[in-house]
Each structure stands twice: as C-alpha cells, then as structure tokens.
Amino acid sequence: MRSFWGLMRAYWFSDRWVEAWTLTLVIALFTALSSKAGVWFAEASGELVNSIAFYHDAANTTPLASLLTNAGMLILLVVLKDAGFTGIRTFVSATLHRKWRGWLDSRFNEALLDTNHTHFHAQHGSSGTAAPDNIDQRVQESIKDMTGGAIGLAMGVMAVATSLYFVGRKLLETSAEVKGLEFLGSYGSAVLAFLAVAIYVPLNTWIAVKLGRLLERLNIRMQQSEGSYRGELTTFLRRSFHVAASQGENVQKTMHDRLYVDIDRTWARLNIVNTSYRSFELVYNFIGARIVAYGPGLVPYIHNRFDLKGYITGSEMVNSLISQCSWFIHVMPSIAALRANSQRVTELANAIENVQHPQEFYSLTGCSDFRYDRQNPVFGLTIQKLELTHQGEDATPFLSAANLRFRRGEWTFLKGESGCGKTSLIKAINGLWPYGRGTIVFPEGVESFYAAQEVKLQQVSLKQLVCLPGSERDYTDTQVASALHRAGLGDFIEHMADESREGMNWDQVLSGGQKQKLVVARIVLQQPGLLFLDEATGALDPEGKIAFHQAIKDNCPDVTVISIMHEAVPPRSLSGAEFYHSIVAIADGVATKKPLAPSLPVELTTILEHPRPVEERWLRFPRRIRQK
C-alpha cells in the first residue's frame, strides 16, 4: 500500500476479496441499469415533447390521454432510475465505503500498534524525509475521504462505459443521413454527435485538469493546517490545568490565532478556486446541454431527415452522453481531494514501512548500532560499551557506560544532574533511544516493565487498566482486586468493571498520585522480573513513595529495579532499611555503578542531628567507636 494504485487495489486482493468483489459487481450492475434507464428517459422525453407538439393535430384523436400517458411514463422512469437503480447503487456503494474504510483502518492500526513500536518510530524523520504530520488525521479523515472519493470516481467510470454502450448503440440505431456528409450514409448524424462530444468534452477536461491541480495543492495545504490546529486544541485540552495554573491563556490564544491564520488564508484561496471552478462548470453544463447536444441533430432535422420526436430523442441522448462523459469534469474537485488524501495515506504507509527495521532507519541520520541479546537469568542484565548520541553522523556521545551489570533482585538508583541522560539510558535499554551503540543483554525468559513519570490512561475498564499490557481475560477479578488493595486503591475495587465514573473516564477520575498507585497495582499483578522506574513516584508525597517501594519489595521479591527519582538519596523503609543496593552515578557523561554507601552508625547520626562541641561528643562514645 505504498503507492496510489497499490492502496486502491489492496482491499480487493485481501482475505476479504469475496466481500469486496460482490459489492463491486452489484454496483456495476445497477450502474448499467441506470445508464440503460437513461436511454429510456431520452425516448420518453421525445414522446412527451412529441405529444405536446401534436396536441392540436387533427390526426391525434386522444391528445390528452396521450399527453398524460407519456408524462406518467416519464415520471415512472425517473422514479425507477433515481429512486430505484441509483438509490440502491448509492446504498451498496455506501456499504462498500464503510467496509473498505474499516479494513484499511484496521490494517493501519495493526501496522502502527505492532511489537516493533512502529507508532513511536514513525514520528521520526529520516534523511531528506520529514516525519508524517498529524498521523491521527491521516488514519481518521484521510482514509475515510480517500475511500469515498475513489468509489465515487469508479462509479463514474462505470457510468461512462455503460453509457457509451447503451446510448451510443441507440444513437447509431436512430442515426440519419446528413446533407453534405452523404459518404457516411445513414450514420451521418451519429458521427456528428460523437464528434461534438469528442471535441467539447476533452477540451474542457484539459481546463478542468489545470484547475484541479491547483485544488489538489490547496487541499493538501488545508488538511495540514486543519490537522495542526486540531492537534494543538487536543494537546491544549489535555494540559488545561497547567495552562490555568500558569495563567497562560493569552499565550495559548496567540498560538491558536497563529495556527488559524494559516487555515483562513488557505481557505480563502480555496474558495476563490472553487468558485471559479463552479462558474466554469455551470457555463460548461449549459453549453453542453443546450447547444452541443442539440447542434448535431439540427442539420438533419432542418432537411427533414428527422421529425421533431426523433430530433428531441437524439438530442437528449447526446446530452446524456455528454453528461456521462463529463464525469471527470464534474468530479474534478473530488479527484483533487482524492489525490490529496491518497498522498497523505501513502506517505503514512511509506513511513510505516521505512521503520520496520528501526536501526537501519535511524542509521540514515546518525549512528544506530545497538545489539540486544539474551543470557542465562543467573547473570541478570548486562550493558557493555554503551554510548548514546543525538542525531548526526559526527555527533559526540553525551553518555557512555563501559560495563554495567544488574544482578537478579538488585535495586539500583540512577543519580545525576537534570539532563545528564538518566532517562535516555533507560530508553536505550528498552530499545526506545534511536542513536548510539552498545550491547544490552537481557536475562532470558524475564519480563520487563517500564513505568514512566506521566501516566495516561486509555478509556477502558479499571480492570483492563490494571491488567495492561495484558488482557483482562488473563487475570481473575480476585487477583486484580488484591493488586488494587496492595497498591492502596482498595476503594475502587467495586468499580473494576466500569469504564467511567459519573461521566468521566479513569484518566480524569484518578489523581496523579492515584495513577502512580495504579502502576504499582500493575507491577504487583504482573510480577515482572525487570522493572524500570522513570520518576514513577513524582506525584507522591514522602510517605506515598515509601509505600510505593514497600509494595514492590513485599510482593516482587526477585525483581531487578532500575529507578530514576528527583531525590538526592533514595528512600528507605519505615524501619530505616535500604530499598536500594547500588547507585549508578552519571557525571561528565560517564555512568559508573557502585554499591550504596552503608548507613552511618546511630551514634554518628546523633552527632549530625544534635551538634555539640567536638571533644564532648567524642568522649561520650564508647571506646570501641573511638578506636574505629
């Protein structure tokens, strides 16, 4: 699906090809019936005009009955064509649109939400190629508009083909000799009709194509502008509290105004082009229906080769032929929108395809040479010759670690100044940092869990939120209730099956601290062997942080913990025991690991907390302490 035509035909050659082709054939059948009904309509129009023209003719013994019969037949054909054939075709095409869009949407969701973390990598551009903007808009709006536009255009092509067959055949059957073109025999009027259509339609189609290219560019620009504006509104609503707390409404308003200016300018240009195109189309339709359609039959009518009925019937058929062959002109704005939408969808498809091998993708814009391996769980987690860089072939490493080993059950505290690379180190271990080199060896058969500082909750039931990344079917209600209780969220146990409370989803119901307790519930429930805490206790008070660590210590005895916190020293239990065994300190771009400094003796702690003259304090210590 990386090209326009590949995108167009993928559904028809997928595992749902029977559904796709069945709906398509039904649409083709009713398109053909609609075109055939157009011929009947032209004939009925000729009969009606003829009954009006000869209403007072002495030979017409039943003028009123003839007039009413022909008028009734014309109305019946209109109902049959528009409410019957066209109506059914519209319903089936809408069903095809729904099915096709649903299939494409599922394919893109599967591609974005795979184990490769494609949704994350696709938001990074490569050398010479920008990352696709507004992925949400491309999946939601662009796919919908593209599939709808493609079906409409395909039906137009079918209508042209069937009309050429049915209308062209009827024109040939009713054709008459034209004075001056006797060498064409009885096909003279038909040749004139086809010639008029062949000249008039392509010439105006060329004009439509020129205007259509401008419409396409403006449509792409409009989608980009609308997507950026909507994306900023969505982000703003998510950070509404922060805007209110910082009184940043004026800055936010300025940003919205700036983004909307782009929409307004593009919209103004689009309106000018659309108005010009609409005027061109109206003039084209009038000339086609009233001059071009009635011109070819006028010469044989003047020379009595046609009667009035034959002239009207032939002209209406030419008008029908022009109308059907002009589908390209009539739908040029739709074609421009289709091309714009398909371009945005294929760009996303290409971005998804490009990041299927992340290291190869990132190697285009920098060094990306990470090796991930597995080893016996006895040896724990090992990091060797790790260097982290930013984008660029010649980028200097901002963090290096020669050899770090984390044994099973060890708790390690990452320490360093803000911006030194603590979070980048954890991301690199988990395959989420793009640039650098090194070897990361995981303990075989051990599951890992990454708890970030900011917790965003999907709109699902509370039980499902606790079971993430697994399914709620993987755990019993009793297991989940126990995990919630141990994490300090026992008050919510009775609401496990609910997706919301009082009209609000759980992301709105739970406070920042409660969300981080929810993370504890996940950890307690899933018992990971490797746990990465990236400032996961930031929203908790000191007592909450102790409870957070104690819950993990009590319920996950063999877990290896690597943690980042704002504190200068890691927290201890209520009894004073250390949770952490070692520290990885990052200084001057180098990460080194060492055991946690042993606790000071109680006597020394007393000195630090209650200072007295040195000699007096020293003499108060027992001899064994003074000897040390």
XYZ file of C-alpha atoms in Angstrom:
628
model
C 0.000 0.000 0.000
C 2.926 2.319 -0.578
C 1.672 3.606 -3.949
C -1.635 5.045 -5.113
C -2.693 2.019 -7.144
C -1.402 -0.399 -4.544
C -3.533 1.379 -1.973
C -6.551 1.324 -4.282
C -6.499 -2.413 -5.025
C -5.257 -3.837 -1.711
C -8.749 -4.498 -0.325
C -9.845 -6.397 -3.444
C -6.901 -8.790 -3.133
C -7.063 -9.216 0.629
C -8.588 -12.001 2.703
C -11.928 -10.181 2.263
C -11.874 -10.261 -1.528
C -15.257 -12.037 -1.776
C -16.954 -9.212 0.098
C -15.162 -6.549 -1.953
C -15.866 -8.064 -5.371
C -19.520 -8.903 -4.545
C -20.297 -5.321 -3.591
C -18.395 -4.042 -6.631
C -20.327 -6.272 -9.049
C -23.649 -5.189 -7.543
C -22.631 -1.554 -8.029
C -21.632 -2.282 -11.653
C -24.985 -3.979 -12.318
C -27.062 -1.077 -11.047
C -24.801 1.417 -12.823
C -25.527 -0.394 -16.094
C -29.276 -0.410 -15.352
C -29.133 3.301 -14.559
C -27.393 4.001 -17.896
C -29.976 1.908 -19.752
C -32.719 3.822 -17.971
C -31.100 6.996 -19.313
C -31.853 5.773 -22.843
C -35.439 5.031 -21.853
C -35.649 8.502 -20.315
C -34.468 10.128 -23.543
C -37.039 8.180 -25.561
C -39.815 9.063 -23.112
C -38.786 12.740 -23.251
C -39.086 12.631 -27.027
C -42.537 11.039 -26.781
C -43.716 13.687 -24.308
C -42.450 16.596 -26.433
C -44.000 14.982 -29.500
C -47.395 14.652 -27.772
C -47.220 18.318 -26.812
C -46.223 19.416 -30.317
C -49.025 17.462 -31.971
C -51.632 18.029 -29.287
C -53.879 20.002 -31.677
C -53.175 17.848 -34.702
C -56.431 16.580 -36.282
C -54.959 13.097 -36.628
C -54.418 12.914 -32.840
C -57.725 11.536 -31.620
C -56.714 11.205 -27.925
C -54.389 14.172 -27.284
C -54.973 14.450 -23.508
C -54.671 10.744 -22.861
C -51.504 10.600 -24.948
C -50.034 13.593 -23.107
C -50.838 12.202 -19.654
C -49.621 8.714 -20.575
C -46.270 9.998 -21.812
C -45.889 12.310 -18.802
C -46.722 9.440 -16.444
C -44.237 7.160 -18.214
C -41.536 9.822 -17.878
C -42.228 10.201 -14.142
C -42.215 6.426 -13.697
C -38.827 6.191 -15.412
C -37.438 8.985 -13.218
C -38.587 7.133 -10.087
C -37.224 3.838 -11.411
C -33.884 5.370 -12.365
C -33.250 7.754 -9.465
C -35.114 6.159 -6.556
C -34.668 2.576 -7.742
C -31.436 1.876 -9.603
C -29.488 4.925 -8.404
C -30.838 4.655 -4.845
C -29.861 1.008 -4.479
C -26.466 1.712 -6.028
C -25.939 4.555 -3.542
C -26.750 2.270 -0.599
C -24.452 -0.514 -1.825
C -21.633 1.949 -2.569
C -22.019 3.429 0.939
C -21.743 -0.117 2.326
C -18.601 -0.715 0.250
C -17.221 2.584 1.530
C -17.845 1.510 5.138
C -16.317 -1.944 4.645
C -13.269 -0.693 2.722
C -12.541 2.081 5.184
C -12.909 -0.330 8.121
C -10.459 -2.768 6.534
C -7.894 -0.059 5.771
C -8.285 1.423 9.246
C -7.642 -1.965 10.843
C -4.582 -2.531 8.656
C -3.027 0.806 9.628
C -3.836 0.264 13.298
C -2.224 -3.167 13.219
C 0.835 -1.725 11.475
C 1.182 1.215 13.860
C 0.497 -0.766 17.046
C 2.811 -3.720 16.468
C 5.516 -5.044 18.784
C 8.053 -3.032 16.818
C 6.627 0.176 18.384
C 6.070 1.497 14.848
C 3.806 4.295 16.105
C 6.783 5.626 18.070
C 9.447 5.269 15.374
C 7.208 6.602 12.574
C 7.199 10.011 14.252
C 10.912 10.433 13.499
C 12.024 11.671 10.097
C 14.882 10.193 8.114
C 17.472 11.791 5.875
C 15.677 14.113 3.469
C 12.233 12.923 4.571
C 10.139 14.622 7.236
C 8.087 12.565 9.655
C 4.386 12.410 8.716
C 2.436 15.157 10.446
C -0.913 14.567 12.173
C -0.979 10.774 11.968
C -4.360 10.765 13.714
C -5.908 12.851 10.937
C -4.422 10.646 8.231
C -5.882 7.493 9.797
C -9.256 9.023 10.614
C -10.131 11.590 7.946
C -7.816 10.956 5.008
C -8.667 7.234 4.756
C -12.395 7.976 5.005
C -12.349 10.709 2.339
C -9.988 8.760 0.086
C -12.108 5.599 0.042
C -15.330 7.548 -0.502
C -13.793 9.582 -3.316
C -12.325 6.516 -5.018
C -15.680 4.710 -5.027
C -17.421 7.759 -6.464
C -14.873 8.051 -9.252
C -15.032 4.336 -10.009
C -18.806 4.561 -10.361
C -18.289 7.475 -12.737
C -16.006 5.362 -14.916
C -18.572 2.552 -14.935
C -21.299 5.026 -15.906
C -19.220 6.335 -18.812
C -18.547 2.828 -20.109
C -22.166 1.693 -19.872
C -23.497 4.956 -21.312
C -21.153 4.751 -24.279
C -22.504 1.294 -24.939
C -26.227 1.859 -24.469
C -26.521 5.490 -25.624
C -24.015 5.061 -28.441
C -25.819 1.997 -29.676
C -29.160 3.840 -29.676
C -27.664 6.817 -31.484
C -26.374 4.526 -34.205
C -29.763 2.820 -34.483
C -31.628 6.140 -34.876
C -28.972 7.876 -36.976
C -29.906 9.549 -40.280
C -28.112 10.832 -43.363
C -26.760 14.388 -43.180
C -26.620 16.691 -46.207
C -23.006 17.248 -47.195
C -21.919 14.071 -45.412
C -23.649 11.601 -47.680
C -20.498 9.472 -47.825
C -21.218 8.495 -44.197
C -24.565 7.085 -45.226
C -27.161 6.738 -42.504
C -24.521 7.171 -39.777
C -24.075 10.889 -40.513
C -25.989 12.293 -37.527
C -24.407 9.785 -35.148
C -20.916 10.722 -36.366
C -21.717 14.417 -35.827
C -22.926 13.661 -32.308
C -19.837 11.636 -31.427
C -17.592 14.302 -32.977
C -19.246 17.079 -30.947
C -18.760 15.099 -27.741
C -15.168 14.156 -28.672
C -14.216 17.824 -29.199
C -16.208 19.529 -26.487
C -15.537 17.211 -23.548
C -11.722 16.723 -23.874
C -11.102 20.446 -24.423
C -12.944 21.385 -21.254
C -11.434 18.441 -19.398
C -7.987 19.934 -20.070
C -9.136 23.179 -18.441
C -10.557 21.196 -15.519
C -7.247 19.359 -15.012
C -5.365 22.670 -14.755
C -7.770 23.937 -12.113
C -7.767 20.524 -10.426
C -4.002 20.571 -9.818
C -4.353 23.872 -8.022
C -7.227 22.429 -5.995
C -5.096 19.406 -5.082
C -2.269 21.542 -3.718
C -4.675 23.696 -1.745
C -6.473 20.621 -0.370
C -3.191 19.175 0.923
C -2.296 22.507 2.491
C -5.765 22.776 4.031
C -5.522 19.300 5.555
C -2.127 20.094 7.040
C -3.395 23.361 8.523
C -6.569 21.809 9.902
C -4.617 18.887 11.351
C -2.115 21.163 13.116
C -4.878 23.306 14.562
C -6.893 20.319 15.774
C -3.780 18.678 17.206
C -2.932 21.796 19.213
C -6.514 22.021 20.524
C -6.356 18.385 21.637
C -2.998 18.923 23.356
C -4.269 22.103 24.997
C -7.301 20.355 26.488
C -5.027 17.651 27.917
C -2.852 20.252 29.607
C -5.742 22.551 30.514
C -4.857 22.562 34.209
C -1.263 23.599 33.535
C -2.439 26.469 31.316
C -4.844 27.641 34.017
C -2.276 27.280 36.827
C 0.340 29.290 34.906
C -2.258 31.797 33.648
C -1.090 31.008 30.153
C -4.412 31.648 28.401
C -3.079 34.652 26.454
C -0.115 32.700 25.131
C -2.383 29.776 24.231
C -4.804 32.120 22.486
C -1.974 33.676 20.485
C -0.867 30.204 19.415
C -4.414 29.278 18.328
C -4.770 32.544 16.404
C -1.465 31.946 14.631
C -2.456 28.438 13.603
C -5.893 29.550 12.427
C -4.397 32.284 10.234
C -2.900 29.533 8.070
C -6.318 27.850 7.799
C -8.001 31.147 6.925
C -5.522 32.095 4.213
C -5.640 28.662 2.591
C -9.426 28.595 2.850
C -9.690 31.987 1.152
C -7.590 30.794 -1.793
C -9.539 27.543 -1.919
C -12.822 29.467 -2.044
C -11.591 31.529 -4.999
C -10.546 28.446 -6.953
C -13.732 26.555 -6.033
C -15.914 29.495 -7.102
C -14.043 29.794 -10.380
C -14.424 26.086 -10.987
C -18.128 26.164 -10.172
C -18.677 29.026 -12.629
C -16.742 27.165 -15.309
C -18.813 24.035 -14.648
C -22.148 25.893 -14.878
C -21.233 27.503 -18.211
C -19.951 24.150 -19.469
C -23.169 22.379 -18.481
C -25.401 24.976 -20.179
C -23.478 24.992 -23.440
C -23.275 21.204 -23.423
C -26.968 20.633 -22.671
C -28.488 23.377 -24.826
C -26.077 23.921 -27.721
C -23.685 20.987 -28.190
C -26.367 18.370 -27.512
C -28.934 19.905 -29.885
C -26.473 21.006 -32.564
C -25.632 17.690 -34.333
C -29.290 16.743 -34.945
C -30.324 20.211 -36.110
C -28.961 19.818 -39.669
C -30.806 16.539 -40.460
C -33.927 17.946 -38.751
C -33.869 21.029 -40.981
C -33.590 18.767 -44.042
C -36.468 16.619 -42.852
C -34.308 13.605 -42.038
C -35.743 13.672 -38.511
C -39.177 14.503 -37.203
C -39.468 16.520 -34.000
C -39.707 13.408 -31.862
C -36.557 11.924 -33.392
C -34.736 15.241 -33.038
C -35.622 15.633 -29.348
C -34.857 11.971 -28.591
C -31.458 12.124 -30.309
C -30.547 15.428 -28.635
C -31.469 14.118 -25.202
C -29.302 11.063 -25.784
C -26.377 13.278 -26.835
C -26.984 15.360 -23.704
C -26.920 12.160 -21.640
C -23.703 11.082 -23.344
C -22.067 14.468 -22.685
C -23.189 14.355 -19.057
C -21.762 10.874 -18.524
C -18.520 11.567 -20.367
C -18.122 14.765 -18.347
C -17.829 12.879 -15.071
C -14.140 13.820 -14.974
C -15.058 17.498 -15.093
C -17.890 17.196 -12.595
C -15.797 15.330 -10.075
C -12.521 17.182 -10.558
C -12.774 18.754 -7.064
C -13.350 15.227 -5.728
C -10.363 13.968 -7.719
C -8.226 16.742 -6.238
C -9.403 15.774 -2.754
C -8.822 12.083 -3.549
C -5.267 12.709 -4.688
C -4.597 14.869 -1.639
C -5.991 12.225 0.726
C -4.253 9.347 -1.019
C -0.938 11.219 -0.887
C -1.274 11.646 2.870
C -2.230 7.993 3.333
C 0.594 6.658 1.137
C 3.071 8.915 2.953
C 1.977 7.283 6.203
C 2.214 3.818 4.645
C 5.755 4.589 3.473
C 6.699 5.930 6.903
C 5.400 2.722 8.495
C 7.300 0.558 6.026
C 10.515 2.545 6.478
C 10.686 1.916 10.230
C 10.114 -1.837 10.172
C 13.858 -2.153 10.874
C 14.457 0.763 13.280
C 18.245 0.596 13.391
C 18.524 0.667 9.604
C 16.084 3.577 9.571
C 17.952 5.606 12.198
C 21.301 4.790 10.599
C 20.285 7.102 7.750
C 20.562 10.108 10.054
C 23.125 9.047 12.624
C 24.866 6.203 14.386
C 22.487 3.428 15.444
C 24.349 0.248 16.320
C 22.670 -1.321 19.337
C 22.798 -5.079 19.876
C 20.196 -6.813 22.033
C 20.794 -10.338 23.229
C 19.692 -12.868 25.864
C 21.632 -14.759 28.510
C 21.067 -17.100 31.439
C 18.920 -15.262 34.022
C 21.533 -16.034 36.673
C 23.716 -13.308 35.147
C 20.962 -10.677 35.254
C 21.016 -7.619 32.964
C 24.328 -6.602 31.348
C 25.266 -3.406 29.488
C 28.557 -3.286 27.585
C 30.338 -0.447 25.785
C 27.243 1.728 25.625
C 27.426 5.175 24.021
C 24.396 7.428 23.482
C 24.375 10.224 20.931
C 21.945 12.560 19.250
C 21.100 12.708 15.547
C 24.051 13.251 13.208
C 26.828 11.104 11.830
C 29.506 13.008 13.768
C 27.532 13.502 16.986
C 29.623 13.262 20.153
C 28.384 10.776 22.770
C 26.678 12.544 25.669
C 26.619 9.398 27.811
C 28.846 6.328 27.959
C 28.896 3.235 30.145
C 31.736 0.765 29.790
C 30.259 -2.151 31.720
C 27.155 -2.241 33.922
C 25.756 -5.411 35.453
C 22.482 -5.667 37.390
C 22.051 -8.946 39.206
C 18.758 -10.639 39.900
C 16.841 -8.950 42.734
C 19.172 -5.939 42.815
C 17.700 -2.450 43.234
C 19.716 0.328 41.556
C 19.227 4.070 41.891
C 20.199 6.299 38.922
C 21.712 9.552 40.107
C 22.828 12.612 38.168
C 22.077 16.201 37.314
C 18.985 17.053 35.315
C 19.631 16.492 31.608
C 22.621 14.199 32.127
C 20.931 11.295 30.303
C 19.275 9.179 33.003
C 16.019 8.748 31.089
C 17.913 8.278 27.827
C 19.807 5.392 29.420
C 16.590 3.624 30.418
C 15.106 4.266 26.964
C 18.203 2.795 25.318
C 17.995 -0.339 27.446
C 14.380 -0.766 26.327
C 15.131 -0.105 22.635
C 13.487 3.331 22.619
C 16.558 5.520 22.097
C 17.479 5.848 18.413
C 21.119 6.907 18.287
C 24.282 5.381 19.720
C 25.921 1.991 20.055
C 26.439 -0.764 22.583
C 25.297 -4.191 23.718
C 22.381 -4.837 26.056
C 21.942 -8.434 27.230
C 18.657 -9.300 28.948
C 18.079 -12.258 31.261
C 16.324 -14.912 29.218
C 12.661 -15.557 29.963
C 12.306 -12.493 32.191
C 9.504 -9.978 31.534
C 10.259 -6.266 31.856
C 8.039 -3.354 32.871
C 8.660 0.337 32.117
C 6.875 2.827 34.408
C 7.152 6.418 33.186
C 6.570 9.604 35.158
C 3.474 10.681 33.235
C 0.654 8.141 33.312
C -2.003 8.410 30.564
C -4.935 6.034 30.855
C -6.939 4.647 27.949
C -10.723 4.724 28.023
C -11.265 1.136 29.160
C -12.422 -0.538 32.353
C -10.414 -0.207 35.548
C -9.691 -3.932 35.479
C -8.242 -3.645 31.972
C -6.106 -0.695 33.098
C -4.618 -2.817 35.888
C -4.044 -5.768 33.534
C -2.155 -3.714 30.933
C -0.186 -4.593 28.854
C -2.039 -7.908 29.114
C -5.740 -8.556 28.680
C -8.376 -8.548 31.428
C -9.069 -12.155 30.450
C -5.596 -13.096 31.692
C -6.443 -12.413 35.357
C -9.363 -13.111 37.642
C -11.319 -10.414 39.460
C -9.861 -11.676 42.727
C -6.285 -11.239 41.502
C -6.964 -7.710 40.265
C -8.830 -6.754 43.437
C -5.883 -7.996 45.523
C -3.450 -5.931 43.428
C -5.578 -2.801 43.844
C -5.754 -3.336 47.598
C -2.000 -3.817 47.950
C -1.380 -0.677 45.883
C -3.628 1.424 48.132
C -6.572 1.659 45.729
C -8.939 -0.655 47.594
C -11.740 1.949 47.493
C -12.096 1.385 43.734
C -12.423 -2.415 43.767
C -16.201 -2.353 43.365
C -15.810 -0.267 40.195
C -13.382 -2.603 38.395
C -15.828 -3.337 35.542
C -16.629 0.344 34.891
C -15.062 2.347 32.075
C -16.062 5.633 33.699
C -17.498 7.194 36.829
C -20.077 9.972 36.742
C -19.437 10.569 33.045
C -15.638 10.824 33.400
C -13.099 8.239 32.267
C -10.454 6.947 34.655
C -7.811 9.328 33.326
C -9.994 12.169 34.614
C -11.167 10.428 37.789
C -7.778 9.425 39.237
C -5.334 11.976 40.584
C -1.656 11.954 39.652
C -0.767 10.068 42.814
C -3.572 7.548 42.308
C -2.396 6.908 38.749
C 1.059 6.085 40.077
C -0.517 3.733 42.614
C -2.282 2.121 39.660
C 1.173 1.462 38.242
C 2.038 -0.332 41.497
C -1.087 -2.460 41.071
C 0.083 -3.448 37.574
C 3.523 -4.372 38.885
C 2.122 -6.396 41.802
C -0.293 -8.207 39.481
C 2.150 -8.992 36.665
C 5.292 -9.735 38.695
C 7.904 -8.521 36.174
C 11.493 -9.655 36.526
C 12.899 -6.309 35.349
C 11.374 -3.032 36.499
C 12.336 0.399 35.151
C 11.012 3.346 37.183
C 11.440 6.637 35.318
C 10.448 9.138 38.016
C 7.402 6.959 38.620
C 6.888 8.367 42.135
C 6.991 12.037 41.178
C 3.353 12.705 42.161
C 3.614 11.001 45.570
C 4.462 12.516 48.956
C 7.323 11.026 51.024
C 5.005 8.563 52.770
C 3.494 7.583 49.419
C 6.928 6.956 47.946
C 7.827 4.678 50.810
C 4.536 2.801 50.407
C 5.169 2.561 46.629
C 8.563 0.923 47.179
C 7.381 -1.225 50.068
C 4.537 -2.700 47.998
C 7.002 -3.726 45.299
C 9.530 -5.051 47.836
C 6.893 -7.137 49.610
C 5.185 -8.553 46.537
C 8.010 -8.863 43.979
C 10.934 -10.339 45.913
C 13.098 -11.275 42.902
C 12.549 -8.209 40.748
C 15.514 -6.222 39.440
C 14.766 -2.493 39.800
C 16.462 0.394 37.984
C 14.994 3.684 39.160
C 15.228 7.418 38.487
C 13.982 9.870 41.136
C 14.359 13.559 41.876
C 15.715 12.859 45.348
C 19.437 13.123 46.050
C 19.268 9.905 48.032
C 16.849 7.003 47.573
C 14.056 6.464 50.108
C 14.254 3.944 52.944
C 11.600 1.794 54.540
C 9.809 2.908 57.699
C 12.208 0.731 59.698
C 15.193 2.502 58.167
C 16.225 -0.386 55.931
C 17.513 0.406 52.465
C 15.375 -0.438 49.464
C 18.280 0.067 47.067
C 21.543 -1.862 46.902
C 23.562 0.194 44.412
C 23.809 3.535 42.633
C 24.604 4.343 39.005
C 26.053 7.841 39.098
C 26.261 9.869 35.893
C 28.880 12.604 35.914
C 30.691 14.275 32.999
C 28.902 11.987 30.559
C 30.073 8.751 32.180
C 27.872 6.265 34.048
C 29.545 4.277 36.824
C 27.988 1.790 39.229
C 28.913 1.312 42.863
C 27.339 -0.188 45.990
C 25.134 2.049 48.058
C 27.163 3.637 50.909
C 26.467 1.793 54.181
C 24.338 3.525 56.755
C 26.117 5.625 59.352
C 26.207 4.253 62.897
C 23.449 5.557 65.144
C 25.978 7.434 67.256
C 27.266 9.357 64.204
C 23.726 10.111 63.101
C 23.095 11.564 66.578
C 26.127 13.825 66.240
C 24.906 15.138 62.892
C 21.406 15.737 64.181
C 22.434 17.254 67.624
C 25.769 19.101 67.221
C 27.853 19.694 70.398
C 31.494 20.587 70.977
C 33.660 18.023 69.295
C 35.577 16.941 72.405
C 32.415 16.477 74.431
C 30.684 14.451 71.765
C 33.729 12.285 71.167
C 34.201 11.396 74.814
C 30.584 10.292 75.072
C 31.206 7.459 72.547
C 32.198 4.008 73.787
C 35.833 3.091 73.420
C 35.105 0.659 70.561
C 33.672 3.503 68.473
C 36.576 5.829 69.279
C 39.020 3.119 68.289
C 37.289 2.779 64.919
